[in-house]
Amino acid sequence: MGIRPGRGPLTASTAGAGLLLALVAPTTAAHASTAAQLRIDQVGYLPTDTKIAYLMTGATVSGEHWKVVDAAGSTVAGGTVTTTSRGSWNSAYRDVYPIDFSKVTADGSYRVVVSGAVGASSDTFRVESAAALYGSLVTDGVTFYQNHRDGKDVISGALNRKPSHLNDASATVYRTPAFIPNSDGGTGDQISGNLVPIAGAPRIDVEGGWFDAGDYLKFTFTAAYADDLLYSSALALGHTAPASLTAEAAYGSSWLNRMWNPSTKTLYLQVGIGAGNETTYYGDHDLWRLPQADDSDTAKTDYYAAAHRPVFEAAAPGGRIDPDVVGRVAAAFALAARSDAAAGNTSGARTELADATSLYAMANTSPSGTLESALPSAYYPETIWHDAMELGATEIARAQQALGDPGSTSLPYLKQAATWASDYIAHDSGKDTLNLYDVSALAHADLAAAITSTGSPSGLAVTKAALIANLKSQVASAAKTSAADIFREGGDYANFDVDSHTFGFISAEALYQQASGDTEFAAFAGEQRDWLLGGNAWGTSFMVGEGTTFPDCMGSQIPNLSGSTDGRSPIDSGAVVNGPNGTDNFSGGLGSLQSGMKSCERDGFTAFTGHGGEYVDDVRSWQSSEPALDMTGSAILAGALQESLG
């Protein structure tokens, strides 16, 4: 979660304001930066891919030559740069020329070189198999999850992680707090008044889990979504899945089990608070520190932010729970059951399936008002829920099938899943695509598979053909946007979460292709990968460790404080950041450094601001360079599904 105030005096004008308040002027692009640029996918291409490099120039060019050079320096392909520009990116880069080098199909390392009136050379890239190309997205993505574990079972790794928040093993449950509205009338993250413990509620063990983003909060909503992606990735890869992937999925579900008490019918929504109140205590976002420091933090103002992190209920024990979070958590339990059933752990699978069904039964399927996915809801403002319930019911049915239960057992959940899918198609379709807030693509694909495995029973509210058609419409919509974009990006880089959505397009294409056998959008999926991994105006990969240039100064505490004095090393491999965002989000500057924050910024990207999108690689830039569980999980799923196609 990226709304992070700077720490200052505990006054109404500073605490929990949501943005760093000491503002600095934004950097202005220098016209000296208009030297020609050559953009490519810095990681690589499949032999069969359409391979496009992008030559960005400050003025119209004609007669330039290009060549592809292998590792030995030999030219393996070449030609003349087309005179047809795809359009102007900004005032400095008035033309972008595509260079098609798809004829290069042999495995190996290459670079593209342009010569003539302008000259440019690309980063080195590879042509390789699907397992090699996409496998690194999976393994590096899992490393990010390992790096962001909380509790006693951390993995030291490159970031030298230490056990953290052991006090979470005996946490106090509090009443849902009230939040002070923002000046625009929206929900703020600053708490009104004091936190009040729930009388008679026992202390609970919520130790473990993953940090949500660059902060140390833990949300059931995002952890469940992440776990759904990890398990789905492992199941897609089958016996070729790396052991670390399955182990990390199990780590996630073990924490979710602590957040669900089936005997009292209580689901806990989160651990920690982002901001404090007006005058007496801070929240997590007000501190910048390594997580192992929290348990010994005795500052009175840090009581709830560090050593005594509060826990909140999703609903009172036995009460109905908002369906958006129920569906995701139930799906995670059911996916864990499928995974254990495949591994021969029938007893464990039965327990996980029981957790899934008991939680699923508590969903409030007639919700009114705001869906509470987090506290405050503004952190993760969810507006739809049929997709989540479809996913939960579908995965329960598939887990029952995996355990060999008779068809009569899974059919009721199959029917419910079909009803939720029908409701989604009727009321929610077209509002979003696969990401944290919309899991319909994953649900549709698995429901279609479940329908097939049960012999396509009659009486379902939706047909397999309708599911596949809706899945296709999501991919086709993004492909239409991509066709009109200079760099073939299908998402909105003037809005939040473009990287997560774009990895979602890659996943959705694979899900559609598997369900239908149609390869119409295969090239589109490759274009989205290219954009994410360097073939964009900024010339950077948005996944740490992938490619030549990648996020180096993320808005994330552990890598910032675990490395050298410049905050740049070691790298948090596999982390996916938000990516480019609307220029309005940077109009006030980035603000001053928080107390304890190491200065870290990489210059040079401002020259490539264009089409309403800006990218900043700076530790202060939660707008574009903060990583998160859901964003990295989307990369893992995209890699696993595309690798399974290959």
Coordinates of N, CA and C in Angstrom, one line a residue, residues 220-221 224-225 227-228 256 267 321-335 355-365 371 382 384-396 420 436 439 442-443:
T220 N -5.3 -9.5 4.9 CA -5.9 -10.8 4.4 C -6.3 -10.7 3.0
F221 N -6.8 -9.6 2.5 CA -7.3 -9.4 1.2 C -6.2 -9.6 0.1
A224 N -4.4 -13.2 0.4 CA -5.2 -14.2 -0.2 C -5.1 -14.2 -1.8
Y225 N -5.2 -13.0 -2.3 CA -5.1 -12.9 -3.8 C -3.7 -13.4 -4.2
D227 N -1.8 -15.5 -2.7 CA -1.7 -17.0 -2.6 C -2.5 -17.7 -3.7
D228 N -3.6 -17.1 -4.1 CA -4.4 -17.6 -5.3 C -3.5 -17.7 -6.5
L256 N -2.9 -17.5 6.4 CA -4.3 -17.3 6.2 C -5.1 -18.2 7.2
L267 N -13.1 -14.1 10.8 CA -12.0 -13.8 9.9 C -11.4 -12.5 10.3
I321 N -19.7 -11.9 6.4 CA -18.4 -11.2 6.0 C -18.5 -10.8 4.5
D322 N -18.0 -9.6 4.2 CA -18.0 -9.1 2.8 C -17.5 -10.1 1.9
P323 N -18.2 -10.3 0.7 CA -17.9 -11.5 -0.2 C -16.6 -11.3 -1.0
D324 N -16.1 -10.0 -1.1 CA -14.9 -9.9 -1.9 C -13.7 -10.5 -1.3
V325 N -13.6 -10.4 0.1 CA -12.5 -11.1 0.8 C -12.8 -12.5 1.0
V326 N -14.0 -12.9 1.3 CA -14.4 -14.3 1.5 C -14.0 -15.2 0.3
G327 N -14.4 -14.7 -0.9 CA -14.1 -15.5 -2.1 C -12.6 -15.8 -2.3
R328 N -11.8 -14.8 -2.1 CA -10.4 -14.9 -2.3 C -9.7 -15.9 -1.3
V329 N -10.1 -15.7 0.0 CA -9.5 -16.6 1.0 C -10.0 -18.0 0.9
A330 N -11.3 -18.2 0.6 CA -11.8 -19.5 0.4 C -11.1 -20.2 -0.8
A331 N -10.9 -19.4 -1.8 CA -10.2 -20.0 -3.0 C -8.8 -20.4 -2.6
A332 N -8.1 -19.6 -1.8 CA -6.7 -20.0 -1.4 C -6.7 -21.3 -0.6
F333 N -7.7 -21.4 0.3 CA -7.7 -22.7 1.0 C -8.0 -23.9 0.1
A334 N -8.9 -23.7 -0.9 CA -9.3 -24.8 -1.8 C -8.1 -25.1 -2.7
L335 N -7.4 -24.1 -3.2 CA -6.2 -24.3 -4.0 C -5.2 -25.1 -3.2
D355 N -11.8 -25.8 5.7 CA -11.7 -24.3 6.0 C -12.3 -23.5 4.9
A356 N -12.1 -24.0 3.6 CA -12.7 -23.2 2.5 C -14.2 -23.2 2.5
T357 N -14.8 -24.3 2.8 CA -16.3 -24.4 2.8 C -16.9 -23.7 4.0
S358 N -16.2 -23.7 5.1 CA -16.7 -23.1 6.3 C -16.7 -21.6 6.2
L359 N -15.6 -21.1 5.6 CA -15.5 -19.6 5.3 C -16.5 -19.2 4.2
Y360 N -16.5 -19.9 3.2 CA -17.4 -19.6 2.0 C -18.8 -19.4 2.5
A361 N -19.3 -20.2 3.5 CA -20.6 -20.2 4.0 C -21.0 -18.9 4.7
M362 N -19.9 -18.2 5.1 CA -20.1 -16.9 5.9 C -20.2 -15.7 5.1
A363 N -20.2 -15.8 3.7 CA -20.2 -14.6 2.9 C -21.5 -13.9 2.9
N364 N -21.5 -12.6 3.0 CA -22.7 -11.8 2.9 C -22.9 -11.5 1.4
T365 N -23.8 -12.3 0.8 CA -24.0 -12.1 -0.7 C -25.1 -11.1 -1.0
L371 N -17.5 -2.1 0.5 CA -16.9 -3.4 0.8 C -15.6 -3.1 1.6
E382 N -12.4 -1.8 -3.1 CA -13.0 -2.9 -4.0 C -14.5 -2.5 -4.2
I384 N -16.5 -4.6 -6.7 CA -17.2 -5.8 -7.2 C -16.9 -7.0 -6.4
W385 N -17.8 -8.0 -6.5 CA -17.5 -9.2 -5.6 C -17.9 -10.5 -6.3
H386 N -18.8 -10.5 -7.3 CA -19.2 -11.7 -8.0 C -18.0 -12.5 -8.4
D387 N -17.0 -11.9 -8.9 CA -15.8 -12.6 -9.4 C -15.1 -13.4 -8.3
A388 N -15.0 -12.8 -7.1 CA -14.3 -13.4 -6.0 C -15.1 -14.6 -5.6
M389 N -16.5 -14.5 -5.5 CA -17.3 -15.6 -5.1 C -17.3 -16.7 -6.1
E390 N -17.2 -16.3 -7.4 CA -17.1 -17.3 -8.5 C -15.8 -18.1 -8.3
L391 N -14.7 -17.4 -8.0 CA -13.4 -18.1 -7.8 C -13.5 -19.0 -6.6
G392 N -14.0 -18.6 -5.5 CA -14.1 -19.4 -4.3 C -14.9 -20.7 -4.6
A393 N -16.1 -20.5 -5.1 CA -16.9 -21.7 -5.4 C -16.3 -22.6 -6.4
T394 N -15.7 -22.1 -7.4 CA -15.0 -22.9 -8.4 C -13.9 -23.7 -7.9
E395 N -13.0 -23.1 -7.1 CA -11.9 -23.8 -6.5 C -12.3 -24.9 -5.5
I396 N -13.4 -24.6 -4.8 CA -13.9 -25.6 -3.9 C -14.4 -26.9 -4.7
W420 N -22.6 -17.0 -9.9 CA -21.8 -15.8 -9.7 C -21.1 -15.3 -11.0
L436 N -5.7 -7.3 -8.9 CA -6.1 -7.5 -7.5 C -7.6 -7.3 -7.4
V439 N -10.8 -10.9 -10.4 CA -10.2 -12.2 -10.6 C -11.0 -13.0 -11.5
L442 N -9.3 -15.6 -14.1 CA -8.8 -16.8 -13.4 C -10.0 -17.7 -13.1
A443 N -11.1 -17.1 -12.6 CA -12.3 -17.9 -12.2 C -12.9 -18.5 -13.4

